[in-house]
Coordinates of C-alpha atoms in Angstrom, one line a residue:
Chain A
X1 CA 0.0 0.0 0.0
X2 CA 0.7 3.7 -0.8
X3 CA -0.7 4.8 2.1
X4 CA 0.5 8.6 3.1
X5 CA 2.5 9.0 -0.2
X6 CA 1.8 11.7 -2.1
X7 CA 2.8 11.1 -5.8
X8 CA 2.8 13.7 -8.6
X9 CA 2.5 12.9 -12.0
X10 CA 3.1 15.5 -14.8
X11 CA 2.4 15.3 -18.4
X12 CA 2.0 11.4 -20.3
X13 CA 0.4 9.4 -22.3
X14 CA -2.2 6.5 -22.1
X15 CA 0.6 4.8 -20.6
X16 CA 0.7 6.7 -17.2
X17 CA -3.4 6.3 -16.9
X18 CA -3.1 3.1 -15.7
X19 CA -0.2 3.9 -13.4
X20 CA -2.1 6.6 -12.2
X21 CA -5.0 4.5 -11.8
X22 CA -3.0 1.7 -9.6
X23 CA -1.2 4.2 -7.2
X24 CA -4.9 5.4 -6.1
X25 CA -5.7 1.6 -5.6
X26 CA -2.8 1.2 -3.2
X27 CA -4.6 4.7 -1.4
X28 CA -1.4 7.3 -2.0
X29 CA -2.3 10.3 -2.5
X30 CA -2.4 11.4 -5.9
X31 CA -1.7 14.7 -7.6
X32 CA -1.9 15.4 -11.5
X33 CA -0.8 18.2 -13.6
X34 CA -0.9 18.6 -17.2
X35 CA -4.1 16.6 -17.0
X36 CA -6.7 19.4 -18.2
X37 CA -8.2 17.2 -20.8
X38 CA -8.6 14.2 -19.1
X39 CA -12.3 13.6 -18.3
X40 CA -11.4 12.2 -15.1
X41 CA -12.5 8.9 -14.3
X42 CA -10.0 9.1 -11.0
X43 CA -12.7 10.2 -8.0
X44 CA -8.8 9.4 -5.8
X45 CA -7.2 12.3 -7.8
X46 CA -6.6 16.1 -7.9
X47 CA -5.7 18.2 -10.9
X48 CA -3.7 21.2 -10.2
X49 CA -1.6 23.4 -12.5
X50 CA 2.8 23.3 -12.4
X51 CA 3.9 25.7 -9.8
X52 CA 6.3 24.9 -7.2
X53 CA 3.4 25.1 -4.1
X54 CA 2.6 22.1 -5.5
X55 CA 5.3 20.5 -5.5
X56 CA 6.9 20.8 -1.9
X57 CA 5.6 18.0 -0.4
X58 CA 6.2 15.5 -3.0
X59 CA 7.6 12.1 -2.4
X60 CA 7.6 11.0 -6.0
X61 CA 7.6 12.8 -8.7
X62 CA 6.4 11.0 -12.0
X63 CA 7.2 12.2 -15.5
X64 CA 6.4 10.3 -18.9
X65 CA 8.6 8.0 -20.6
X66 CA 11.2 10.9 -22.2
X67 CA 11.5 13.1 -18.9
X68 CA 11.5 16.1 -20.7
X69 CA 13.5 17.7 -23.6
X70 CA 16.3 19.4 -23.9
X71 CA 14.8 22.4 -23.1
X72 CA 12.8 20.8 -19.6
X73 CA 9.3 20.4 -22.1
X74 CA 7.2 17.8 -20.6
X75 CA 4.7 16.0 -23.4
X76 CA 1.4 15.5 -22.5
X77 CA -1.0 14.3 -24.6
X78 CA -4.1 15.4 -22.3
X79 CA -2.8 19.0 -21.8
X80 CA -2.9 21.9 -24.8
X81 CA -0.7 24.4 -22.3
X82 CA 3.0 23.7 -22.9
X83 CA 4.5 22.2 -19.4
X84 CA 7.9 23.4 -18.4
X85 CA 10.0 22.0 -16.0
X86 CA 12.4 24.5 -14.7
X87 CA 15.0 25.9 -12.2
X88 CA 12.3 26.7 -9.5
X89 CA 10.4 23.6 -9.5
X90 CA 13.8 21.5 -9.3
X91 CA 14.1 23.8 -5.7
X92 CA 10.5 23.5 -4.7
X93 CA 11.4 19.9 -4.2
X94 CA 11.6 18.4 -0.9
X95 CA 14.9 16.7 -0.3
X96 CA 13.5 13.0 -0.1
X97 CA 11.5 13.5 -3.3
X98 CA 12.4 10.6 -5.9
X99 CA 11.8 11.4 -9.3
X100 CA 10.7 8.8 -11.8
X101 CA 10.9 8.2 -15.7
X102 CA 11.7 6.1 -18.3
X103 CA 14.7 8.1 -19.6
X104 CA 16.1 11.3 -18.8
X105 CA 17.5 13.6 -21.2
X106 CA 20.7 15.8 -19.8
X107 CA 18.6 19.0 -19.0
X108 CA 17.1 16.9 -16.3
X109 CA 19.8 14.6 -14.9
X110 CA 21.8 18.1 -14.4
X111 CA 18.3 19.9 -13.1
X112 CA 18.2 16.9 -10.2
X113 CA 21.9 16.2 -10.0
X114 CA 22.6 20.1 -8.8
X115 CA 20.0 19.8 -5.7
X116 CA 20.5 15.8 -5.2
X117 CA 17.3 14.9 -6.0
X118 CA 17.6 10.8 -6.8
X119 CA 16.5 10.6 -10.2
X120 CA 15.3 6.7 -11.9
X121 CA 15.2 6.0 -15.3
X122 CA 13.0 3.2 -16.0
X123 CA 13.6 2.4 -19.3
X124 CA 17.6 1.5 -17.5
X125 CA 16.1 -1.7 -15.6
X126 CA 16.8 -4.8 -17.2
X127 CA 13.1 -6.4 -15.6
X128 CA 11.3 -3.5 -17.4
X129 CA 13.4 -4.1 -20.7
X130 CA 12.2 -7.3 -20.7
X131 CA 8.3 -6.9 -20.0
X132 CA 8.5 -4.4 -22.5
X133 CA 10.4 -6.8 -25.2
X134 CA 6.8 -8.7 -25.3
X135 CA 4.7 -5.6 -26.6
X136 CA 7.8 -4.7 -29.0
X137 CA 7.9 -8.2 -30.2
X138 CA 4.2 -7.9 -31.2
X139 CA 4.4 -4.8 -32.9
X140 CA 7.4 -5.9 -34.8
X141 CA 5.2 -9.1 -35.7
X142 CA 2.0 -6.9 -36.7
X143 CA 4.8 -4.7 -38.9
X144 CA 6.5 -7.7 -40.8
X145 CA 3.1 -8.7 -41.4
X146 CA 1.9 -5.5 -43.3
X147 CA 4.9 -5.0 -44.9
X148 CA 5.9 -8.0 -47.3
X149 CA 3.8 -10.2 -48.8
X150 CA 4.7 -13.0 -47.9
X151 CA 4.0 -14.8 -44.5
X152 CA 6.3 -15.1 -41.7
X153 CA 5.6 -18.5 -41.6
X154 CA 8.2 -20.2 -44.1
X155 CA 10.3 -17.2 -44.4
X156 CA 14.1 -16.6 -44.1
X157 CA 14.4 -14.5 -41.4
X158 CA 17.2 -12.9 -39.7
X159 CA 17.3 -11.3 -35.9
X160 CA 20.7 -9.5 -34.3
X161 CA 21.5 -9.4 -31.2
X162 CA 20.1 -11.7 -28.8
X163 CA 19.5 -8.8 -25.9
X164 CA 16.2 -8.5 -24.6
X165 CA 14.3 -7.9 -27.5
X166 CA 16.2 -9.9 -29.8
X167 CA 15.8 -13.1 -27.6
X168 CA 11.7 -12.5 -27.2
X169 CA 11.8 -12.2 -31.1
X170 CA 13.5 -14.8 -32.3
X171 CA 11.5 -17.1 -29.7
X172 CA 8.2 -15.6 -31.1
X173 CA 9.3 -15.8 -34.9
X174 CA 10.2 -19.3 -34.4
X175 CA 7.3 -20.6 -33.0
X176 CA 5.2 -18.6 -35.6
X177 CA 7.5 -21.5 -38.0
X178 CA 9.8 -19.2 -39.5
X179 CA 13.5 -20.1 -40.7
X180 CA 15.1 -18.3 -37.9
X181 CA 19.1 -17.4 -37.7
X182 CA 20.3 -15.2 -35.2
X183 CA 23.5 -13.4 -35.2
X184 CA 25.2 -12.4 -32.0
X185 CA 28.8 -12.2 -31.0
X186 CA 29.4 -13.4 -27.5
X187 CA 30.3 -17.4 -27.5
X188 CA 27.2 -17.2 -24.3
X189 CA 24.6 -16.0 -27.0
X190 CA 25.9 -18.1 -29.8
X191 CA 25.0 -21.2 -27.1
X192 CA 21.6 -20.0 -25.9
X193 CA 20.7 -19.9 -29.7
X194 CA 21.8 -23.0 -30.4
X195 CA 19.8 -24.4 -27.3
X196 CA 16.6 -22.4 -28.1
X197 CA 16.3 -24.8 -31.2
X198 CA 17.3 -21.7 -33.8
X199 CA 20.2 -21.3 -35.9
X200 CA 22.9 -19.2 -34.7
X201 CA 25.4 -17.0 -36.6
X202 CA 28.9 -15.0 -35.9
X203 CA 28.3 -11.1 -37.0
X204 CA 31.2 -11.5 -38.8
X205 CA 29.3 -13.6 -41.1
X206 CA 26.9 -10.8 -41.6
X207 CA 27.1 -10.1 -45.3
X208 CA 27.2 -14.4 -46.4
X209 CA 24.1 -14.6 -44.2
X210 CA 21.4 -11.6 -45.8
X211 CA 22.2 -12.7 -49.2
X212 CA 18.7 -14.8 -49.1
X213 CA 17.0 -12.8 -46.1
X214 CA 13.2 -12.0 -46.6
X215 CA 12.7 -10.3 -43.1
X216 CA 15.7 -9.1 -41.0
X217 CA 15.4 -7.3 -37.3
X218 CA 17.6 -5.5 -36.4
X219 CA 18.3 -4.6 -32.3
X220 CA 21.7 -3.7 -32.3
X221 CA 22.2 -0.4 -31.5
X222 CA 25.2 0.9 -33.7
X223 CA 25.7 1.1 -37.5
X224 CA 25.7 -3.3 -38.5
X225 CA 23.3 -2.9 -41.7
X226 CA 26.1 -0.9 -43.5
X227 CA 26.0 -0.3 -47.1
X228 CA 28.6 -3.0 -47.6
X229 CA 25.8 -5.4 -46.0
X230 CA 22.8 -4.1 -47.8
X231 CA 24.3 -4.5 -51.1
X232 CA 24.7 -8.2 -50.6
X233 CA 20.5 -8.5 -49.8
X234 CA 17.5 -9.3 -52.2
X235 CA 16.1 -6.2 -53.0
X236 CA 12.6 -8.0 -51.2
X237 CA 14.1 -8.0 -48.5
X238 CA 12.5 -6.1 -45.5
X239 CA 14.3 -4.4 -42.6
X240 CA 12.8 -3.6 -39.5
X241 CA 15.1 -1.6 -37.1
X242 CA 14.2 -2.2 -33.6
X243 CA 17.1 -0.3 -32.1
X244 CA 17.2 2.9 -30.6
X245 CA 17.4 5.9 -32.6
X246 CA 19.1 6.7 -35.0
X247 CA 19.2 2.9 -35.5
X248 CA 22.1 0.3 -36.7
X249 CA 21.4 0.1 -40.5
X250 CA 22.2 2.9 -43.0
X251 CA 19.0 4.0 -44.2
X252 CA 19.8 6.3 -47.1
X253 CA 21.7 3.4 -48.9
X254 CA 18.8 0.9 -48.3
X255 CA 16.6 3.6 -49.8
X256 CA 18.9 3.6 -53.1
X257 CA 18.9 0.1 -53.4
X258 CA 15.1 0.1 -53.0
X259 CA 15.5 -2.2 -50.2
X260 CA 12.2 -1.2 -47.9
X261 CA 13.4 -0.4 -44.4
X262 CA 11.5 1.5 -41.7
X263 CA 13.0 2.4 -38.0
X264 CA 10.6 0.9 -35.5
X265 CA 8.6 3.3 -33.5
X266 CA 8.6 3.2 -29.4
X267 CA 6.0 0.0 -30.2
X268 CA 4.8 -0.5 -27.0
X269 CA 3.2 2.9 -26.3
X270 CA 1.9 2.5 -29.5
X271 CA 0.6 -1.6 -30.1
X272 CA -0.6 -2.1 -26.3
X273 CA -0.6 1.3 -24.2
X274 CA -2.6 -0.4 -21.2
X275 CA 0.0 -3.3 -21.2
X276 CA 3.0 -0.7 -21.6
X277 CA 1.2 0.9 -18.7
X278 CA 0.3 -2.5 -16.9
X279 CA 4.1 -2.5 -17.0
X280 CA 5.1 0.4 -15.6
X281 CA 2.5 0.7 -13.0
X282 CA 3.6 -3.0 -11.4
X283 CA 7.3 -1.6 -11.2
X284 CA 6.7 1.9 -10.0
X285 CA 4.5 1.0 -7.1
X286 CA 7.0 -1.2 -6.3
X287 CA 9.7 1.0 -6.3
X288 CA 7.4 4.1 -4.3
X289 CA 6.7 1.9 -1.7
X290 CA 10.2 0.4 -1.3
X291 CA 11.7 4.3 -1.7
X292 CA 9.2 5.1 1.3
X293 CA 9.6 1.7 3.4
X294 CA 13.6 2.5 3.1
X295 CA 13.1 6.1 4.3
X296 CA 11.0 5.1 7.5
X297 CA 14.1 2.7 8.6
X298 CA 16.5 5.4 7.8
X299 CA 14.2 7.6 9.9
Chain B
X1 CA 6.3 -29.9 -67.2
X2 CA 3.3 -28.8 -68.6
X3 CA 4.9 -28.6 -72.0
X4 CA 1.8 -28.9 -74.6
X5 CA -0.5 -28.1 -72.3
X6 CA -2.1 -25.0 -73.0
X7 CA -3.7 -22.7 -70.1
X8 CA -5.8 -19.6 -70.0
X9 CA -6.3 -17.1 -67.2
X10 CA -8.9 -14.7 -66.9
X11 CA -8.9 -11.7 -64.9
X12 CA -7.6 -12.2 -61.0
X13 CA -5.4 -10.4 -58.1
X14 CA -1.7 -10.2 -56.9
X15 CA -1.7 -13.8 -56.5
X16 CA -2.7 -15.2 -60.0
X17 CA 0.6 -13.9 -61.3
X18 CA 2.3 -16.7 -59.0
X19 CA 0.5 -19.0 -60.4
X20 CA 1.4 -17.9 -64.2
X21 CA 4.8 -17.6 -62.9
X22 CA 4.3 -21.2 -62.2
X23 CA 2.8 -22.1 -65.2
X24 CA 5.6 -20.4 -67.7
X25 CA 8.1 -22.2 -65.7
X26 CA 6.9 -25.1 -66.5
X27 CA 6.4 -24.7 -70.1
X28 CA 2.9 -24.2 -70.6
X29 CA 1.6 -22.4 -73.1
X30 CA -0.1 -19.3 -71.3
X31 CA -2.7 -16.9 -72.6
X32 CA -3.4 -13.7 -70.5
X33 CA -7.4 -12.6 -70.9
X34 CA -8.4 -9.5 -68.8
X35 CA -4.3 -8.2 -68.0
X36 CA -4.3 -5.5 -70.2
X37 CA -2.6 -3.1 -67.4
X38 CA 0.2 -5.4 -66.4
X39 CA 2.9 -4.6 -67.6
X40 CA 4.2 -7.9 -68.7
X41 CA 7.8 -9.2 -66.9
X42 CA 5.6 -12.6 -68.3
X43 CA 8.0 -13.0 -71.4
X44 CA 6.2 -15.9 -72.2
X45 CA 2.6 -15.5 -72.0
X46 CA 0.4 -14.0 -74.9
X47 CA -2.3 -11.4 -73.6
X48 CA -5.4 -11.6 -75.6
X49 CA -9.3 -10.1 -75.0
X50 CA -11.8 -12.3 -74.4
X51 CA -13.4 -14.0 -77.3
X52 CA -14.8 -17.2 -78.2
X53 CA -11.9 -17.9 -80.7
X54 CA -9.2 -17.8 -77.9
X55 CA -11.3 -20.4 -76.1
X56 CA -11.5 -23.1 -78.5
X57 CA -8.1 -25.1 -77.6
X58 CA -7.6 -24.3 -73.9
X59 CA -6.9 -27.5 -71.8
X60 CA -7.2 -25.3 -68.0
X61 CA -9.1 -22.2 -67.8
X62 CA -8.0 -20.6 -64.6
X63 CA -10.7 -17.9 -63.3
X64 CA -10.0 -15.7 -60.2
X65 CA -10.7 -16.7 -56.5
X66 CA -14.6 -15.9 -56.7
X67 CA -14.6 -16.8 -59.9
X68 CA -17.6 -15.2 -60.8
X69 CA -20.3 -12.9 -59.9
X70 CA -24.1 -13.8 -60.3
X71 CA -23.9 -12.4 -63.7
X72 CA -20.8 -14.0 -64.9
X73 CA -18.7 -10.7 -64.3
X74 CA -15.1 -12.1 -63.2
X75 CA -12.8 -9.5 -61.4
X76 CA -9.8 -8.3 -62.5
X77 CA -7.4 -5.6 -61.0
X78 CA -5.2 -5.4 -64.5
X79 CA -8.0 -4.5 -66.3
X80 CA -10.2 -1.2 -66.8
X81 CA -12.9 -3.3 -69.1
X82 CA -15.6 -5.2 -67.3
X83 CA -15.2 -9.3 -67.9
X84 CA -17.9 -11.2 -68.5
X85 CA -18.4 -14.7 -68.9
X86 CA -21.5 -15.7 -71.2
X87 CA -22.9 -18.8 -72.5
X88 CA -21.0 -18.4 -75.9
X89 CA -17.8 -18.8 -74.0
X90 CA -18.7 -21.8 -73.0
X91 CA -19.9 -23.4 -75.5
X92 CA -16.7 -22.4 -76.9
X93 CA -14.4 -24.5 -74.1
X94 CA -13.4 -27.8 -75.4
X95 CA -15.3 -31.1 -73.4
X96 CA -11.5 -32.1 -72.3
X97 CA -10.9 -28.3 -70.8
X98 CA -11.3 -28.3 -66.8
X99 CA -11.7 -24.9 -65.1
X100 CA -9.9 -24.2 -62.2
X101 CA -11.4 -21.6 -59.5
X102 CA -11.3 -20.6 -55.4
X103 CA -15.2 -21.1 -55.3
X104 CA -18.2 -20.7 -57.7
X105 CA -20.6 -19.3 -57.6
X106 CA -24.3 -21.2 -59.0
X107 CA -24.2 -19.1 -62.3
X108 CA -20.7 -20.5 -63.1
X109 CA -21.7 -24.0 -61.9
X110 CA -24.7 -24.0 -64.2
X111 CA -22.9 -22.3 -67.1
X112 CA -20.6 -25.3 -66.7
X113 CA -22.8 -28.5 -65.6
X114 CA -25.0 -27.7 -68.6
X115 CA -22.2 -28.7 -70.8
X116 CA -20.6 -31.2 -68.5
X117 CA -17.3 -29.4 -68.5
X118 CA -15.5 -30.4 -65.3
X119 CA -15.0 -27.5 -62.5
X120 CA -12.8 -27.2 -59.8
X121 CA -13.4 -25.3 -56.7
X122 CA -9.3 -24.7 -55.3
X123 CA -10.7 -23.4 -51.9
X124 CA -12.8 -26.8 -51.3
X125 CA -10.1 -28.8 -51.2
X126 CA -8.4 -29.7 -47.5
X127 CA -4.9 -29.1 -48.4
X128 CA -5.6 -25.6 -49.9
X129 CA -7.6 -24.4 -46.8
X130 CA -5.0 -26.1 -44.6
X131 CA -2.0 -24.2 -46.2
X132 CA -4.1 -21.0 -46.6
X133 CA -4.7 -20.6 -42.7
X134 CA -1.0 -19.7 -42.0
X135 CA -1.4 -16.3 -43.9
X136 CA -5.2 -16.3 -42.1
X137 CA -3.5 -16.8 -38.9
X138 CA -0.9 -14.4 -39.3
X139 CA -3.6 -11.8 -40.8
X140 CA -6.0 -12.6 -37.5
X141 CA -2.6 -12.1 -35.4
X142 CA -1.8 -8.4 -36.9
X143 CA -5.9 -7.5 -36.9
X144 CA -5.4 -8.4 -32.8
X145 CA -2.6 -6.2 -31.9
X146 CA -3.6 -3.3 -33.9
X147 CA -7.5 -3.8 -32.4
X148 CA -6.7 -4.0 -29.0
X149 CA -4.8 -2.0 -26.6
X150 CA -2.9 -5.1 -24.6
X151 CA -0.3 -7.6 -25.7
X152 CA -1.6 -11.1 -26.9
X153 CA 0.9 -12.6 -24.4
X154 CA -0.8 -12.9 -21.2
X155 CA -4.3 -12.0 -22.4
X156 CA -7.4 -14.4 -22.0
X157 CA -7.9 -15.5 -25.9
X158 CA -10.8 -17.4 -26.9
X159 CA -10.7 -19.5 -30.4
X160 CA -14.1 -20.9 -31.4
X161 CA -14.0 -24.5 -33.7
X162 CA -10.8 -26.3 -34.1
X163 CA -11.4 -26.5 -38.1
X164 CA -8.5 -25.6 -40.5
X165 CA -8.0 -22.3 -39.2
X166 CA -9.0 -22.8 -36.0
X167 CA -6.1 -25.2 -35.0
X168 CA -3.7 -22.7 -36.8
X169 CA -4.6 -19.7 -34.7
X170 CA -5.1 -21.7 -31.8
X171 CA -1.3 -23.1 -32.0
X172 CA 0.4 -19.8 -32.9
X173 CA -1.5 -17.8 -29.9
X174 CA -0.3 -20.3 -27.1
X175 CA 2.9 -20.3 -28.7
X176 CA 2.9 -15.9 -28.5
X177 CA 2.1 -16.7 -24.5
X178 CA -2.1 -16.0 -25.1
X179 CA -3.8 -17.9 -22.5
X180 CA -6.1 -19.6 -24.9
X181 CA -8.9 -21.5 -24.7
X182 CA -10.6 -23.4 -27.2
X183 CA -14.5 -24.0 -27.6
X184 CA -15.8 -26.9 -29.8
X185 CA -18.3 -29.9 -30.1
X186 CA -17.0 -33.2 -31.3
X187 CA -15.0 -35.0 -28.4
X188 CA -11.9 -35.8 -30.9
X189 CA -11.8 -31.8 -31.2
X190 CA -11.4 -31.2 -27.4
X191 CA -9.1 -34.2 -27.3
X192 CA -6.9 -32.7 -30.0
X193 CA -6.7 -29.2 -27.9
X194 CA -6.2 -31.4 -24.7
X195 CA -3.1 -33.1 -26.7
X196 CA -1.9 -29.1 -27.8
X197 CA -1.3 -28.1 -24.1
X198 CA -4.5 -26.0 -24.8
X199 CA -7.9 -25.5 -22.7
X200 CA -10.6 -26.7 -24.3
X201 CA -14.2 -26.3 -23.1
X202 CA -17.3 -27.5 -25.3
X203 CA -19.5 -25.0 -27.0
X204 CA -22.3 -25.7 -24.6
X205 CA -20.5 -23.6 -22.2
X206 CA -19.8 -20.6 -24.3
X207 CA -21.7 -18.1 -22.0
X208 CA -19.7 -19.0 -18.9
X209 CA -16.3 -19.0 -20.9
X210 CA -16.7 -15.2 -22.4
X211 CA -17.1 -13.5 -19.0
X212 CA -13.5 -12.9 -18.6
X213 CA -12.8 -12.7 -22.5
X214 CA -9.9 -10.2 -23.8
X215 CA -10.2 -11.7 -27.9
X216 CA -12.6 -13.6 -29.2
X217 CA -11.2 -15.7 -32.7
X218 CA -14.1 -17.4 -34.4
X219 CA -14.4 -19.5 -36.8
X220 CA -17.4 -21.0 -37.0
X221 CA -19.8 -20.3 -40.0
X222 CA -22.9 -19.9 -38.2
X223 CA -24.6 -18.1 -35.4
X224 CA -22.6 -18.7 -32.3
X225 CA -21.9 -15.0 -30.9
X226 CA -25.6 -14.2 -30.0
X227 CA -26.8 -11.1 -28.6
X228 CA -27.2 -13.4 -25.8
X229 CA -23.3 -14.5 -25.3
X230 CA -22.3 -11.1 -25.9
X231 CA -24.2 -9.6 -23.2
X232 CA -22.0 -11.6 -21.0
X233 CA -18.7 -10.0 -22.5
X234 CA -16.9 -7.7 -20.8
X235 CA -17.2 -4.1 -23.3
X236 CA -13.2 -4.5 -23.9
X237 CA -13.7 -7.6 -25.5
X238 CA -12.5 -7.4 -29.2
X239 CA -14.6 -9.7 -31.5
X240 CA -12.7 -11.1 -34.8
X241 CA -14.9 -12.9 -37.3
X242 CA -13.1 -15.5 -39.6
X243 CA -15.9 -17.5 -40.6
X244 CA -17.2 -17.1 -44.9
X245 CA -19.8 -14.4 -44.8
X246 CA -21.5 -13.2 -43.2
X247 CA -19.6 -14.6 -40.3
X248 CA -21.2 -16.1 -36.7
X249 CA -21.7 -12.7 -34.8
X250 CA -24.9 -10.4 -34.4
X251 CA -22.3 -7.5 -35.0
X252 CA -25.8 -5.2 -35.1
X253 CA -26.2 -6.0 -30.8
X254 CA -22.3 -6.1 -30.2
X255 CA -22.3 -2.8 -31.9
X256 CA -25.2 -1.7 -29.5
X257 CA -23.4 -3.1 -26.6
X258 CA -20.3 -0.9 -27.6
X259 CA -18.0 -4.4 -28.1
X260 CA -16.0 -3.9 -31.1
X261 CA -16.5 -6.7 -33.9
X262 CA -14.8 -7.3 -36.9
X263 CA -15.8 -9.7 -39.5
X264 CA -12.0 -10.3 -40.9
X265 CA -11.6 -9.7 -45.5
X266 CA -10.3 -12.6 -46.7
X267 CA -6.8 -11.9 -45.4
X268 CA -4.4 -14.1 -47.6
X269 CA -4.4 -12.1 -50.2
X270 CA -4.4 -9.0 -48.2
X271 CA -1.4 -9.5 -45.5
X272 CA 1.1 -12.3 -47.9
X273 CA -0.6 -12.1 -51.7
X274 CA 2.6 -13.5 -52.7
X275 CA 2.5 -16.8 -50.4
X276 CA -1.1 -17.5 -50.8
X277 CA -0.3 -17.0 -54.8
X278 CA 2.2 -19.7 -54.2
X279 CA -0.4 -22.1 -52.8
X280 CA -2.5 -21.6 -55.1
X281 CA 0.2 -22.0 -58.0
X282 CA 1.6 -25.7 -55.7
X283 CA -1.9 -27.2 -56.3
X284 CA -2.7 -26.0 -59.5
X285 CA 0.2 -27.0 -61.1
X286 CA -0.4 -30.2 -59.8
X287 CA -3.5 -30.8 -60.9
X288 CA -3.6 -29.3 -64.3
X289 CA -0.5 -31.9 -64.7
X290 CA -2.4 -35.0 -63.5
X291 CA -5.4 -33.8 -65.6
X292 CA -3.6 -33.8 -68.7
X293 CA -1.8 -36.9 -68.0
X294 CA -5.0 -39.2 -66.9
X295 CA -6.1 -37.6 -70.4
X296 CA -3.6 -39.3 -72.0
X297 CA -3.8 -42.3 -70.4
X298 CA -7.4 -43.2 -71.2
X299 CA -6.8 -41.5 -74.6

């Protein structure tokens, strides 16, 4: 239980509903702003606008999945007002405040660092990585799907990098009857391949591999789809690029060669928000009432 | 081979030109009626209109997948002109000439019976519907994730019948991590799901089972989603209709109720036109090479 907390959320998207939603279960005491447009369906929650009166008794302070921009912006997609996290806020905070999100651009790591304010960046935790791998799996199925037309079952299908993603992929693809190979380069990946039942590859092999690729994923996040490598492909084949931006394969080549590939939206905002919220909500309450459990000892 | 054997199409989609792909590889002699906007990569194929004259040595006559309408009208997305199949045509056609279609409709059957020229109906046959339910499958699987606002892993998935499609979809969503359960009637078909790792329950039960629904699959070409059942859905449920038109739901009361049903376009060739093209060009193939060689055996 939440009981006594009082949590702030500013600014999200469909996501943060159903965080929002499970901190008033667990009774803390809930504050949102940026919320304007949200017909409220939370009786347990108050709507106030950003100022820093707000703010000073705050115990956790919950932003959407990119903190803010570069400039301290907050997105909200049920707020028209722009929402602008600055200097004063930062020093309206108490001391004990925890602030949460999935990542944090440098404007706010050095806005928190400066006054000590802990900071958490969700999207760092390798448990949330992993939920999260299932909706991106699934969007990156439901994307393959519209775009070739073939099926998945049958096809020769590539995935690199067995990290979170990559592994939840290649499992999904696999049982869906694809061809699967997987390319990775630590001798512990190339075994956990191999004992998943799919075929695994060096990355030094890369460019003997595409040459009869109909789908390949991409996860890794530096440039591995290089010219050199898209020149060896089918011009059928289809790249998806699951990595974070700007990506691992170079996209202006692929685009002269008339080999379709698309960078992969943040999928699971976009494929299953109240999952992608389901997600987040289990982990933050955890960590709230862990933050707050931790604090009474200390006290 | 199909050297010698000569084999017309008229009109079609996307995925007659695997199947006179097929046929030129295998050294048919291939007219083109009703493809006057392709532009022909078909080096060997001859396009021609549609007269009786170009009928009058055809050994297969390959119409689309309806093959016609009730009027004799067959489809065509190469060609501006309207098709139209009429009793002179027919009487054209050779008595040795077979004509190869997905289903026909009773104008076509009649125009053919009455002269005792043999028709095949592609989509009756096991094998075809068997191989077709992969790109079903994967159609039903994109329809679900863009429909719905949770993953397919964890949800509560219900598949109704355990028919060609039905075991398909049923296999691929426990393998994506659904918790499925499958309704049907005949005790071999609930043994079969038992064998699968899968829940089944009989149809008897339905009303019980949908309470807790997340999707509903069915397949089943009758009735079974009454107004009735879907009352005891919850509103989130998301309804996908496989079954031939006009599918099993009373989409007028889930409409009412505010649950959103679909009744699902015949999805292989929407989502993989090329591999349901390649089906279609396995079987043909085949036949149109055992129907010219039984020929000349009893010739």
């Amino acid at each position: 239980m939440l009981t006594g907390i009082h949590v702030a959320f500013v600014g999200g998207d469909m996501r943060q509903l159903e965080v929002i939603k499970r901190c008033i279960q667990l009774d803390a005491s809930v504050t949102l702003i940026g919320f304007d447009n949200l017909e409220s369906i939370f009786t347990g929650a108050t709507k106030k606008p950003l100022t820093c009166d707000v703010l000073k008794d705050v115990d956790a302070l919950v932003l959407p999945m990119v903190g803010t921009d570069d400039h301290g912006i907050v997105e909200s997609i049920f707020c028209s007002k722009p929402l602008q996290l600055v200097e004063e806020h930062a020093d309206a905070l108490p001391q004990s405040c925890v602030v949460y999100t999935g990542m944090a651009k440098p404007y706010l790591k050095a806005l928190l660092a400066k006054r000590q304010i802990p900071l958490v960046e969700l999207l760092d935790r390798d448990d949330v990585a992993i939920y999260n791998s299932i909706p991106t799996m699934e969007g990156a199925l439901m994307m393959a799907i519209q775009n070739t037309d073939i099926t998945i079952h049958g096809s020769q299908v590539i995935v690199l990098g067995l990290g979170r993603v990559g592994m939840s992929l290649a499992r999904a693809l696999h049982a869906l009857g694809a061809r699967v190979r997987v390319g990775a380069k630590r001798p512990e990946h190339i075994a956990r391949i191999y004992e998943m039942g799919i075929t695994p590859f060096h990355l030094s092999e890369l460019k003997q591999q595409v040459t009869n690729a109909d789908i390949i994923f991409n996860t890794i996040p530096h440039l591995i789809l290089t010219a050199e490598v898209i020149a060896q492909m089918p011009q059928s084949t289809f790249i998806l690029d699951l990595a974070s931006k700007p990506g691992g394969t170079d996209f202006r080549f692929a685009e002269r060669r008339g080999v379709k590939a698309l960078l992969a939206p943040g999928l699971p905002g976009i494929v299953a928000p109240k999952t992608a919220g389901q997600i987040l909500a289990n982990t933050l309450s955890r960590l709230i009432a862990e933050q707050c459990a931790n604090r009474e000892v200390s006290a």
